[in-house]
PDB file of C-alpha atoms and ligand atoms in Angstrom:
ATOM      1  CA  MET A   1      22.713 -20.234   5.137  1.00  0.00           C
ATOM      2  CA  THR A   2      21.159 -17.572   2.923  1.00  0.00           C
ATOM      3  CA  ASP A   3      17.421 -17.068   3.646  1.00  0.00           C
ATOM      4  CA  LYS A   4      15.280 -16.819   0.536  1.00  0.00           C
ATOM      5  CA  TYR A   5      12.540 -14.223  -0.090  1.00  0.00           C
ATOM      6  CA  ALA A   6      10.683 -13.054  -3.198  1.00  0.00           C
ATOM      7  CA  VAL A   7       7.972 -10.789  -4.574  1.00  0.00           C
ATOM      8  CA  ILE A   8       5.172 -12.468  -6.553  1.00  0.00           C
ATOM      9  CA  GLY A   9       3.068 -10.591  -9.101  1.00  0.00           C
ATOM     10  CA  HIS A  10       1.896 -10.513 -12.693  1.00  0.00           C
ATOM     11  CA  PRO A  11       3.525  -8.662 -14.356  1.00  0.00           C
ATOM     12  CA  ILE A  12       6.567  -8.263 -12.110  1.00  0.00           C
ATOM     13  CA  SER A  13       9.537  -7.107 -14.207  1.00  0.00           C
ATOM     14  CA  HIS A  14       8.883  -3.433 -13.260  1.00  0.00           C
ATOM     15  CA  SER A  15       9.037  -4.180  -9.502  1.00  0.00           C
ATOM     16  CA  LYS A  16      11.494  -2.204  -7.404  1.00  0.00           C
ATOM     17  CA  SER A  17      11.097  -4.587  -4.455  1.00  0.00           C
ATOM     18  CA  PRO A  18      14.271  -6.626  -5.191  1.00  0.00           C
ATOM     19  CA  LEU A  19      16.350  -3.422  -5.292  1.00  0.00           C
ATOM     20  CA  ILE A  20      14.801  -2.149  -2.070  1.00  0.00           C
ATOM     21  CA  HIS A  21      15.192  -5.391  -0.091  1.00  0.00           C
ATOM     22  CA  GLN A  22      18.732  -5.953  -1.334  1.00  0.00           C
ATOM     23  CA  ALA A  23      19.586  -2.413  -0.190  1.00  0.00           C
ATOM     24  CA  PHE A  24      18.027  -3.108   3.239  1.00  0.00           C
ATOM     25  CA  ALA A  25      19.952  -6.394   3.513  1.00  0.00           C
ATOM     26  CA  ALA A  26      23.276  -4.745   2.667  1.00  0.00           C
ATOM     27  CA  GLN A  27      22.627  -1.957   5.147  1.00  0.00           C
ATOM     28  CA  THR A  28      21.677  -4.316   8.022  1.00  0.00           C
ATOM     29  CA  GLN A  29      24.108  -7.111   7.068  1.00  0.00           C
ATOM     30  CA  GLN A  30      21.384  -9.699   6.640  1.00  0.00           C
ATOM     31  CA  ASP A  31      22.232 -12.796   4.611  1.00  0.00           C
ATOM     32  CA  ILE A  32      19.181 -12.988   2.341  1.00  0.00           C
ATOM     33  CA  SER A  33      18.340 -13.388  -1.335  1.00  0.00           C
ATOM     34  CA  TYR A  34      15.308 -11.638  -2.819  1.00  0.00           C
ATOM     35  CA  GLN A  35      14.010 -12.245  -6.328  1.00  0.00           C
ATOM     36  CA  ALA A  36      11.020 -11.215  -8.453  1.00  0.00           C
ATOM     37  CA  ILE A  37       8.811 -14.117  -9.526  1.00  0.00           C
ATOM     38  CA  GLU A  38       6.016 -13.829 -12.082  1.00  0.00           C
ATOM     39  CA  ALA A  39       3.234 -16.292 -11.226  1.00  0.00           C
ATOM     40  CA  PRO A  40       0.784 -17.308 -13.959  1.00  0.00           C
ATOM     41  CA  LEU A  41      -2.603 -15.602 -13.416  1.00  0.00           C
ATOM     42  CA  ASP A  42      -4.103 -18.980 -12.480  1.00  0.00           C
ATOM     43  CA  GLY A  43      -0.990 -20.186 -10.665  1.00  0.00           C
ATOM     44  CA  PHE A  44      -0.588 -18.096  -7.510  1.00  0.00           C
ATOM     45  CA  LYS A  45      -1.400 -20.905  -5.045  1.00  0.00           C
ATOM     46  CA  ALA A  46       0.908 -23.369  -6.834  1.00  0.00           C
ATOM     47  CA  THR A  47       3.720 -20.793  -6.785  1.00  0.00           C
ATOM     48  CA  ILE A  48       3.345 -20.249  -3.043  1.00  0.00           C
ATOM     49  CA  GLU A  49       3.304 -24.008  -2.413  1.00  0.00           C
ATOM     50  CA  ARG A  50       6.520 -24.329  -4.424  1.00  0.00           C
ATOM     51  CA  LEU A  51       8.228 -21.564  -2.436  1.00  0.00           C
ATOM     52  CA  VAL A  52       7.209 -23.191   0.858  1.00  0.00           C
ATOM     53  CA  GLN A  53       8.591 -26.537  -0.328  1.00  0.00           C
ATOM     54  CA  GLU A  54      11.823 -24.901  -1.462  1.00  0.00           C
ATOM     55  CA  GLY A  55      12.387 -23.442   1.984  1.00  0.00           C
ATOM     56  CA  TYR A  56      11.667 -19.751   1.326  1.00  0.00           C
ATOM     57  CA  LYS A  57      11.100 -17.760   4.520  1.00  0.00           C
ATOM     58  CA  GLY A  58       8.497 -15.391   3.091  1.00  0.00           C
ATOM     59  CA  CYS A  59       7.419 -13.250   0.187  1.00  0.00           C
ATOM     60  CA  ASN A  60       5.722 -10.037  -0.827  1.00  0.00           C
ATOM     61  CA  VAL A  61       2.566 -10.158  -2.922  1.00  0.00           C
ATOM     62  CA  THR A  62       1.594  -7.527  -5.448  1.00  0.00           C
ATOM     63  CA  VAL A  63      -0.991  -6.891  -8.176  1.00  0.00           C
ATOM     64  CA  PRO A  64      -3.182  -8.853  -8.894  1.00  0.00           C
ATOM     65  CA  PHE A  65      -2.749 -11.431  -6.124  1.00  0.00           C
ATOM     66  CA  LYS A  66      -3.337  -9.520  -2.851  1.00  0.00           C
ATOM     67  CA  PHE A  67      -6.940 -10.732  -2.443  1.00  0.00           C
ATOM     68  CA  GLU A  68      -6.020 -14.294  -3.436  1.00  0.00           C
ATOM     69  CA  ALA A  69      -3.230 -14.251  -0.867  1.00  0.00           C
ATOM     70  CA  PHE A  70      -5.795 -13.190   1.736  1.00  0.00           C
ATOM     71  CA  GLN A  71      -8.027 -16.131   0.818  1.00  0.00           C
ATOM     72  CA  LEU A  72      -5.092 -18.529   0.943  1.00  0.00           C
ATOM     73  CA  CYS A  73      -3.947 -17.671   4.475  1.00  0.00           C
ATOM     74  CA  LYS A  74      -5.370 -19.584   7.392  1.00  0.00           C
ATOM     75  CA  GLN A  75      -3.580 -17.200   9.779  1.00  0.00           C
ATOM     76  CA  LEU A  76      -3.741 -13.413   9.414  1.00  0.00           C
ATOM     77  CA  THR A  77      -2.576 -10.388  11.352  1.00  0.00           C
ATOM     78  CA  GLY A  78      -5.303  -8.008  12.558  1.00  0.00           C
ATOM     79  CA  ARG A  79      -4.392  -5.398   9.955  1.00  0.00           C
ATOM     80  CA  ALA A  80      -4.515  -7.966   7.131  1.00  0.00           C
ATOM     81  CA  GLN A  81      -7.879  -9.173   8.419  1.00  0.00           C
ATOM     82  CA  ALA A  82      -9.161  -5.586   8.402  1.00  0.00           C
ATOM     83  CA  ALA A  83      -7.772  -4.880   4.928  1.00  0.00           C
ATOM     84  CA  GLN A  84      -9.010  -8.199   3.515  1.00  0.00           C
ATOM     85  CA  ALA A  85      -5.854  -8.147   1.427  1.00  0.00           C
ATOM     86  CA  VAL A  86      -2.342  -9.500   2.026  1.00  0.00           C
ATOM     87  CA  ASN A  87       0.948  -8.106   0.714  1.00  0.00           C
ATOM     88  CA  THR A  88       3.405  -9.957   2.978  1.00  0.00           C
ATOM     89  CA  LEU A  89       3.632 -13.695   3.713  1.00  0.00           C
ATOM     90  CA  PHE A  90       5.626 -15.540   6.376  1.00  0.00           C
ATOM     91  CA  PHE A  91       6.461 -19.237   5.960  1.00  0.00           C
ATOM     92  CA  ARG A  92       7.378 -21.390   8.959  1.00  0.00           C
ATOM     93  CA  ASP A  93       7.094 -25.171   9.443  1.00  0.00           C
ATOM     94  CA  GLY A  94       4.823 -25.450   6.406  1.00  0.00           C
ATOM     95  CA  GLN A  95       2.448 -22.768   7.743  1.00  0.00           C
ATOM     96  CA  VAL A  96       1.634 -19.526   5.935  1.00  0.00           C
ATOM     97  CA  LEU A  97       0.795 -16.307   7.819  1.00  0.00           C
ATOM     98  CA  GLY A  98      -0.511 -13.227   5.994  1.00  0.00           C
ATOM     99  CA  ASP A  99       0.109  -9.571   6.876  1.00  0.00           C
ATOM    100  CA  ASN A 100      -0.574  -6.244   5.186  1.00  0.00           C
ATOM    101  CA  THR A 101       2.101  -3.545   5.474  1.00  0.00           C
ATOM    102  CA  ASP A 102       0.660  -1.078   2.919  1.00  0.00           C
ATOM    103  CA  GLY A 103      -1.210   0.961   5.525  1.00  0.00           C
ATOM    104  CA  ALA A 104       1.800   1.159   7.836  1.00  0.00           C
ATOM    105  CA  GLY A 105       3.897   2.225   4.842  1.00  0.00           C
ATOM    106  CA  LEU A 106       1.526   5.045   3.941  1.00  0.00           C
ATOM    107  CA  LEU A 107       1.204   6.193   7.530  1.00  0.00           C
ATOM    108  CA  THR A 108       4.961   6.276   8.120  1.00  0.00           C
ATOM    109  CA  ASP A 109       5.496   8.203   4.917  1.00  0.00           C
ATOM    110  CA  ILE A 110       2.796  10.782   5.707  1.00  0.00           C
ATOM    111  CA  GLU A 111       3.387  11.182   9.445  1.00  0.00           C
ATOM    112  CA  GLN A 112       7.150  10.711   9.732  1.00  0.00           C
ATOM    113  CA  ASN A 113       8.733  11.442   6.364  1.00  0.00           C
ATOM    114  CA  LEU A 114       6.334  14.235   5.394  1.00  0.00           C
ATOM    115  CA  GLN A 115       5.680  15.333   8.993  1.00  0.00           C
ATOM    116  CA  CYS A 116       1.933  15.582   8.491  1.00  0.00           C
ATOM    117  CA  LYS A 117       0.140  14.282  11.592  1.00  0.00           C
ATOM    118  CA  LEU A 118      -3.326  12.868  10.914  1.00  0.00           C
ATOM    119  CA  LEU A 119      -4.987  13.245  14.320  1.00  0.00           C
ATOM    120  CA  PHE A 120      -8.344  15.049  13.769  1.00  0.00           C
ATOM    121  CA  LYS A 121      -7.451  15.636  10.108  1.00  0.00           C
ATOM    122  CA  LYS A 122     -10.097  15.354   7.393  1.00  0.00           C
ATOM    123  CA  VAL A 123      -8.846  12.798   4.883  1.00  0.00           C
ATOM    124  CA  LEU A 124     -10.336  12.149   1.455  1.00  0.00           C
ATOM    125  CA  LEU A 125      -9.464   8.624   0.325  1.00  0.00           C
ATOM    126  CA  MET A 126     -10.083   8.230  -3.400  1.00  0.00           C
ATOM    127  CA  GLY A 127     -10.690   4.659  -4.546  1.00  0.00           C
ATOM    128  CA  ALA A 128     -12.250   1.519  -3.070  1.00  0.00           C
ATOM    129  CA  GLY A 129      -9.927  -1.168  -4.447  1.00  0.00           C
ATOM    130  CA  GLY A 130      -7.097  -3.147  -2.882  1.00  0.00           C
ATOM    131  CA  ALA A 131      -4.889  -0.164  -2.083  1.00  0.00           C
ATOM    132  CA  ALA A 132      -7.697   1.763  -0.365  1.00  0.00           C
ATOM    133  CA  HIS A 133      -8.690  -1.331   1.655  1.00  0.00           C
ATOM    134  CA  GLY A 134      -5.054  -1.793   2.624  1.00  0.00           C
ATOM    135  CA  VAL A 135      -4.613   1.669   4.142  1.00  0.00           C
ATOM    136  CA  ILE A 136      -7.955   2.719   5.624  1.00  0.00           C
ATOM    137  CA  TRP A 137      -7.517   0.886   8.928  1.00  0.00           C
ATOM    138  CA  GLN A 138      -4.206   2.647   9.606  1.00  0.00           C
ATOM    139  CA  LEU A 139      -5.764   6.021   8.762  1.00  0.00           C
ATOM    140  CA  PHE A 140      -8.368   5.340  11.458  1.00  0.00           C
ATOM    141  CA  ASN A 141      -5.635   4.305  13.869  1.00  0.00           C
ATOM    142  CA  ALA A 142      -3.979   7.671  13.309  1.00  0.00           C
ATOM    143  CA  GLY A 143      -7.188   9.458  14.334  1.00  0.00           C
ATOM    144  CA  ALA A 144      -8.285  10.764  10.929  1.00  0.00           C
ATOM    145  CA  THR A 145     -11.890  11.381   9.838  1.00  0.00           C
ATOM    146  CA  ILE A 146     -12.309   9.707   6.479  1.00  0.00           C
ATOM    147  CA  THR A 147     -14.412  10.232   3.378  1.00  0.00           C
ATOM    148  CA  VAL A 148     -14.169   7.480   0.752  1.00  0.00           C
ATOM    149  CA  ALA A 149     -14.964   8.618  -2.805  1.00  0.00           C
ATOM    150  CA  ASN A 150     -15.139   6.170  -5.679  1.00  0.00           C
ATOM    151  CA  ARG A 151     -16.195   6.158  -9.326  1.00  0.00           C
ATOM    152  CA  THR A 152     -18.492   3.208  -8.559  1.00  0.00           C
ATOM    153  CA  LEU A 153     -20.291   4.655  -5.526  1.00  0.00           C
ATOM    154  CA  GLU A 154     -21.669   1.272  -4.392  1.00  0.00           C
ATOM    155  CA  LYS A 155     -18.116   0.018  -3.785  1.00  0.00           C
ATOM    156  CA  ALA A 156     -17.350   3.034  -1.584  1.00  0.00           C
ATOM    157  CA  GLN A 157     -20.603   2.448   0.310  1.00  0.00           C
ATOM    158  CA  GLN A 158     -19.764  -1.231   0.768  1.00  0.00           C
ATOM    159  CA  MET A 159     -16.289  -0.345   2.031  1.00  0.00           C
ATOM    160  CA  VAL A 160     -17.705   2.229   4.456  1.00  0.00           C
ATOM    161  CA  SER A 161     -20.166  -0.298   5.870  1.00  0.00           C
ATOM    162  CA  GLU A 162     -17.276  -2.731   6.460  1.00  0.00           C
ATOM    163  CA  PHE A 163     -15.073  -0.153   8.167  1.00  0.00           C
ATOM    164  CA  ALA A 164     -17.695   1.898  10.050  1.00  0.00           C
ATOM    165  CA  PRO A 165     -16.984   0.057  13.347  1.00  0.00           C
ATOM    166  CA  TYR A 166     -13.396   1.384  13.334  1.00  0.00           C
ATOM    167  CA  GLY A 167     -14.040   5.138  13.189  1.00  0.00           C
ATOM    168  CA  THR A 168     -15.717   8.104  11.526  1.00  0.00           C
ATOM    169  CA  VAL A 169     -16.150   7.416   7.828  1.00  0.00           C
ATOM    170  CA  CYS A 170     -18.609   8.237   5.048  1.00  0.00           C
ATOM    171  CA  ALA A 171     -18.939   7.402   1.361  1.00  0.00           C
ATOM    172  CA  SER A 172     -19.297   9.971  -1.403  1.00  0.00           C
ATOM    173  CA  SER A 173     -19.515  10.302  -5.142  1.00  0.00           C
ATOM    174  CA  TYR A 174     -16.983  12.708  -6.665  1.00  0.00           C
ATOM    175  CA  ALA A 175     -19.764  15.197  -7.545  1.00  0.00           C
ATOM    176  CA  ALA A 176     -20.997  15.269  -3.927  1.00  0.00           C
ATOM    177  CA  LEU A 177     -17.567  16.458  -2.746  1.00  0.00           C
ATOM    178  CA  ALA A 178     -18.342  19.959  -4.092  1.00  0.00           C
ATOM    179  CA  GLY A 179     -18.116  22.552  -1.322  1.00  0.00           C
ATOM    180  CA  LYS A 180     -16.122  20.272   1.034  1.00  0.00           C
ATOM    181  CA  LYS A 181     -12.511  20.751   2.076  1.00  0.00           C
ATOM    182  CA  PHE A 182      -9.893  18.210   3.157  1.00  0.00           C
ATOM    183  CA  ASP A 183      -6.537  18.418   4.947  1.00  0.00           C
ATOM    184  CA  VAL A 184      -5.176  15.343   3.160  1.00  0.00           C
ATOM    185  CA  VAL A 185      -6.313  13.903  -0.185  1.00  0.00           C
ATOM    186  CA  VAL A 186      -4.962  10.435  -1.004  1.00  0.00           C
ATOM    187  CA  ASN A 187      -5.294   9.092  -4.526  1.00  0.00           C
ATOM    188  CA  ALA A 188      -5.601   5.320  -4.063  1.00  0.00           C
ATOM    189  CA  THR A 189      -7.206   4.831  -7.487  1.00  0.00           C
ATOM    190  CA  SER A 190      -5.366   3.380 -10.454  1.00  0.00           C
ATOM    191  CA  SER A 191      -6.371   6.413 -12.590  1.00  0.00           C
ATOM    192  CA  SER A 192      -2.772   7.670 -12.724  1.00  0.00           C
ATOM    193  CA  LEU A 193      -1.711   4.466 -14.507  1.00  0.00           C
ATOM    194  CA  THR A 194      -3.775   5.593 -17.515  1.00  0.00           C
ATOM    195  CA  ASP A 195      -3.032   9.309 -17.079  1.00  0.00           C
ATOM    196  CA  GLU A 196      -6.607  10.010 -16.041  1.00  0.00           C
ATOM    197  CA  LEU A 197      -7.989  12.184 -13.278  1.00  0.00           C
ATOM    198  CA  PRO A 198     -11.058  11.273 -11.214  1.00  0.00           C
ATOM    199  CA  PRO A 199     -13.726  13.987 -11.681  1.00  0.00           C
ATOM    200  CA  LEU A 200     -12.808  16.065  -8.638  1.00  0.00           C
ATOM    201  CA  PRO A 201     -14.582  19.382  -8.018  1.00  0.00           C
ATOM    202  CA  ASP A 202     -12.623  22.610  -7.497  1.00  0.00           C
ATOM    203  CA  GLY A 203     -11.802  23.920  -4.026  1.00  0.00           C
ATOM    204  CA  LEU A 204     -11.147  20.575  -2.266  1.00  0.00           C
ATOM    205  CA  PHE A 205      -7.890  21.488  -0.590  1.00  0.00           C
ATOM    206  CA  ALA A 206      -7.937  23.123   2.855  1.00  0.00           C
ATOM    207  CA  PRO A 207      -5.136  25.579   3.729  1.00  0.00           C
ATOM    208  CA  ASN A 208      -1.844  23.664   4.162  1.00  0.00           C
ATOM    209  CA  ALA A 209      -3.346  20.532   2.574  1.00  0.00           C
ATOM    210  CA  LEU A 210      -1.305  17.528   1.466  1.00  0.00           C
ATOM    211  CA  ALA A 211      -2.069  15.849  -1.885  1.00  0.00           C
ATOM    212  CA  TYR A 212      -0.722  12.295  -1.951  1.00  0.00           C
ATOM    213  CA  ASP A 213      -0.723  10.040  -5.024  1.00  0.00           C
ATOM    214  CA  MET A 214       0.113   6.368  -4.372  1.00  0.00           C
ATOM    215  CA  MET A 215       1.463   6.189  -7.905  1.00  0.00           C
ATOM    216  CA  TYR A 216       5.159   6.995  -8.213  1.00  0.00           C
ATOM    217  CA  GLY A 217       7.695   7.619 -10.935  1.00  0.00           C
ATOM    218  CA  LYS A 218       5.761  10.209 -12.913  1.00  0.00           C
ATOM    219  CA  GLN A 219       4.026  13.570 -12.604  1.00  0.00           C
ATOM    220  CA  THR A 220       0.415  12.412 -12.400  1.00  0.00           C
ATOM    221  CA  PRO A 221      -2.733  14.283 -13.511  1.00  0.00           C
ATOM    222  CA  PHE A 222      -3.859  14.255  -9.861  1.00  0.00           C
ATOM    223  CA  LEU A 223      -0.689  15.961  -8.600  1.00  0.00           C
ATOM    224  CA  LYS A 224      -0.872  18.495 -11.446  1.00  0.00           C
ATOM    225  CA  PHE A 225      -4.520  19.200 -10.530  1.00  0.00           C
ATOM    226  CA  ALA A 226      -3.594  19.525  -6.836  1.00  0.00           C
ATOM    227  CA  ALA A 227      -0.783  21.988  -7.640  1.00  0.00           C
ATOM    228  CA  ALA A 228      -3.109  24.070  -9.823  1.00  0.00           C
ATOM    229  CA  GLN A 229      -5.734  24.034  -7.039  1.00  0.00           C
ATOM    230  CA  GLY A 230      -3.243  25.387  -4.505  1.00  0.00           C
ATOM    231  CA  ALA A 231      -2.510  22.259  -2.426  1.00  0.00           C
ATOM    232  CA  ALA A 232       0.351  23.270  -0.143  1.00  0.00           C
ATOM    233  CA  ARG A 233       2.205  19.952  -0.356  1.00  0.00           C
ATOM    234  CA  LEU A 234       2.482  17.257  -3.004  1.00  0.00           C
ATOM    235  CA  ALA A 235       3.841  13.715  -2.602  1.00  0.00           C
ATOM    236  CA  ASP A 236       4.014  10.600  -4.732  1.00  0.00           C
ATOM    237  CA  GLY A 237       3.919   6.977  -3.486  1.00  0.00           C
ATOM    238  CA  LEU A 238       7.641   6.193  -3.573  1.00  0.00           C
ATOM    239  CA  GLY A 239       7.984   6.772   0.169  1.00  0.00           C
ATOM    240  CA  MET A 240       5.029   4.450   0.818  1.00  0.00           C
ATOM    241  CA  LEU A 241       6.575   1.778  -1.398  1.00  0.00           C
ATOM    242  CA  VAL A 242       9.855   1.835   0.532  1.00  0.00           C
ATOM    243  CA  GLU A 243       8.174   2.103   3.946  1.00  0.00           C
ATOM    244  CA  GLN A 244       5.821  -0.848   3.329  1.00  0.00           C
ATOM    245  CA  ALA A 245       8.893  -2.852   2.268  1.00  0.00           C
ATOM    246  CA  ALA A 246      10.739  -1.779   5.431  1.00  0.00           C
ATOM    247  CA  GLU A 247       7.820  -2.900   7.577  1.00  0.00           C
ATOM    248  CA  ALA A 248       7.865  -6.342   5.899  1.00  0.00           C
ATOM    249  CA  PHE A 249      11.668  -6.576   6.165  1.00  0.00           C
ATOM    250  CA  CYS A 250      11.518  -5.655   9.848  1.00  0.00           C
ATOM    251  CA  LYS A 251       8.935  -8.353  10.575  1.00  0.00           C
ATOM    252  CA  TRP A 252      10.926 -10.964   8.638  1.00  0.00           C
ATOM    253  CA  ARG A 253      14.398 -10.092   9.965  1.00  0.00           C
ATOM    254  CA  GLU A 254      13.682  -8.359  13.306  1.00  0.00           C
ATOM    255  CA  VAL A 255      15.823  -5.397  12.340  1.00  0.00           C
ATOM    256  CA  ARG A 256      14.496  -2.075  11.004  1.00  0.00           C
ATOM    257  CA  PRO A 257      16.360  -0.647   8.021  1.00  0.00           C
ATOM    258  CA  ASP A 258      16.970   3.072   7.485  1.00  0.00           C
ATOM    259  CA  THR A 259      14.618   4.028   4.661  1.00  0.00           C
ATOM    260  CA  ALA A 260      15.845   7.570   3.908  1.00  0.00           C
ATOM    261  CA  PRO A 261      18.923   6.593   1.849  1.00  0.00           C
ATOM    262  CA  VAL A 262      16.913   3.975  -0.063  1.00  0.00           C
ATOM    263  CA  ILE A 263      14.158   6.469  -0.927  1.00  0.00           C
ATOM    264  CA  ALA A 264      16.811   8.985  -2.020  1.00  0.00           C
ATOM    265  CA  SER A 265      18.573   6.405  -4.192  1.00  0.00           C
ATOM    266  CA  LEU A 266      15.316   5.603  -6.036  1.00  0.00           C
ATOM    267  CA  ARG A 267      14.417   9.233  -6.772  1.00  0.00           C
ATOM    268  CA  PRO A 268      15.174  10.111 -10.417  1.00  0.00           C
TER     269      PRO A 268
HETATM  270  P1  LIG B 301      -7.617  -1.810  -7.890  1.00  0.00           P
HETATM  271  O1  LIG B 301      -7.703  -2.268  -9.305  1.00  0.00           O
HETATM  272  O2  LIG B 301      -7.917  -2.768  -6.783  1.00  0.00           O
HETATM  273  O3  LIG B 301      -8.623  -0.556  -7.695  1.00  0.00           O
HETATM  274  C1  LIG B 301      -8.642   0.480  -8.607  1.00  0.00           C
HETATM  275  C2  LIG B 301      -9.448   1.648  -8.052  1.00  0.00           C
HETATM  276  O4  LIG B 301      -9.227   2.774  -8.924  1.00  0.00           O
HETATM  277  C3  LIG B 301     -10.959   1.423  -8.028  1.00  0.00           C
HETATM  278  O5  LIG B 301     -11.487   2.078  -6.895  1.00  0.00           O
HETATM  279  C4  LIG B 301     -11.419   2.084  -9.337  1.00  0.00           C
HETATM  280  O6  LIG B 301     -12.744   2.546  -9.293  1.00  0.00           O
HETATM  281  C5  LIG B 301     -10.478   3.260  -9.391  1.00  0.00           C
HETATM  282  N1  LIG B 301     -10.264   3.810 -10.736  1.00  0.00           N
HETATM  283  C6  LIG B 301      -9.601   3.233 -11.763  1.00  0.00           C
HETATM  284  N2  LIG B 301      -9.544   4.064 -12.819  1.00  0.00           N
HETATM  285  C7  LIG B 301     -10.191   5.198 -12.452  1.00  0.00           C
HETATM  286  C8  LIG B 301     -10.471   6.431 -13.115  1.00  0.00           C
HETATM  287  N3  LIG B 301     -10.068   6.668 -14.364  1.00  0.00           N
HETATM  288  N4  LIG B 301     -11.143   7.381 -12.424  1.00  0.00           N
HETATM  289  C9  LIG B 301     -11.550   7.154 -11.147  1.00  0.00           C
HETATM  290  N5  LIG B 301     -11.308   6.017 -10.483  1.00  0.00           N
HETATM  291  C10 LIG B 301     -10.637   5.034 -11.124  1.00  0.00           C
HETATM  292  O7  LIG B 301      -6.146  -1.177  -7.756  1.00  0.00           O
HETATM  293  P2  LIG B 301      -5.303  -1.023  -6.410  1.00  0.00           P
HETATM  294  O8  LIG B 301      -6.219  -0.483  -5.375  1.00  0.00           O
HETATM  295  O9  LIG B 301      -4.564  -2.283  -6.114  1.00  0.00           O
HETATM  296  O10 LIG B 301      -4.172   0.051  -6.816  1.00  0.00           O
HETATM  297  C11 LIG B 301      -4.476   1.436  -6.955  1.00  0.00           C
HETATM  298  C12 LIG B 301      -3.196   2.227  -7.163  1.00  0.00           C
HETATM  299  O11 LIG B 301      -2.402   2.255  -5.994  1.00  0.00           O
HETATM  300  C13 LIG B 301      -2.292   1.690  -8.274  1.00  0.00           C
HETATM  301  O12 LIG B 301      -1.861   2.797  -9.059  1.00  0.00           O
HETATM  302  C14 LIG B 301      -1.117   1.083  -7.532  1.00  0.00           C
HETATM  303  O13 LIG B 301       0.073   1.153  -8.280  1.00  0.00           O
HETATM  304  C15 LIG B 301      -1.044   2.000  -6.309  1.00  0.00           C
HETATM  305  N6  LIG B 301      -0.379   1.355  -5.152  1.00  0.00           N
HETATM  306  C16 LIG B 301       0.786   1.913  -4.677  1.00  0.00           C
HETATM  307  C17 LIG B 301       1.433   1.373  -3.598  1.00  0.00           C
HETATM  308  C18 LIG B 301       2.691   2.002  -3.107  1.00  0.00           C
HETATM  309  O14 LIG B 301       3.387   1.377  -2.277  1.00  0.00           O
HETATM  310  N7  LIG B 301       3.033   3.211  -3.510  1.00  0.00           N
HETATM  311  C19 LIG B 301       0.914   0.179  -2.893  1.00  0.00           C
HETATM  312  C20 LIG B 301      -0.332  -0.314  -3.448  1.00  0.00           C
HETATM  313  C21 LIG B 301      -0.939   0.266  -4.537  1.00  0.00           C
HETATM  314  P3  LIG B 301     -13.997   1.569  -9.640  1.00  0.00           P
HETATM  315  O15 LIG B 301     -14.291   0.811  -8.394  1.00  0.00           O
HETATM  316  O16 LIG B 301     -15.077   2.495 -10.047  1.00  0.00           O
HETATM  317  O17 LIG B 301     -13.539   0.676 -10.778  1.00  0.00           O
END
């Protein structure tokens, strides 16, 4: 029997997740269906309950429901607990387990696809929202030293106090970054959605630095700034998107898909 999966968000029509999971299923010969479902803004819980009743095996969760999914789950993986956000759900015998694969997706893209190892690297993580929460734990696991910069400094400070037990981390305003240099700068803000650039000072990029924007599908102001500032390497978030999907698929189906052809097929 075909096992049913879905991605839940609002809006959802733009989502590439159905394409990605269908490609993984074809490649690994898994008999699954995967559809995009738009839940009403006040109807996430009811949507999940419906999917459980209808015998779905799991789903992905995207904007704006990742925190609500976290609240909903009585069982969580360690990385979802650390992130306080959930992007992958497992349904079994009426129970719902929450996981977060965003951090693993980012790490695989940076360390394996882009061959940039993070051990002892100085990482600037821009943003203190869901995406930043989702990845910071994995950045610690990789041995990076992290600075969190956010427009609303209090949110960066709050995030740093939550994550301080895991590794070396400090909070900063954008202005206070002046004179500092980083090996990897990750844009986990939503500024690229509105074609804006956080107020970054000049001279941030260390020699051989990687500039990584989680946004994908367009040349963002951040990547243009990084190129003009001499960042050695630029990457968008398409690899992260496919790798976080692969991590979810692997947990659901116990088979790891090959991501390279799927990333290549989604590049314009
Ligand atoms: P949230 O709404 O939770 O957080 C937004 C963050 O961006 C906040 O820290 C906010 O700062 C900051 N911000 C927004 N606008 C600006 C601006 N103009 N200048 C500076 N900072 C700004 O969003 P998410 O964390 O969920 O998502 C962030 C981005 O990551 C999105 O573009 C999303 O598409 C992308 N993403 C990509 C993934 C992938 O697989 N490639 C996976 C997950 C997310 P403040 O606190 O001051 O409001």
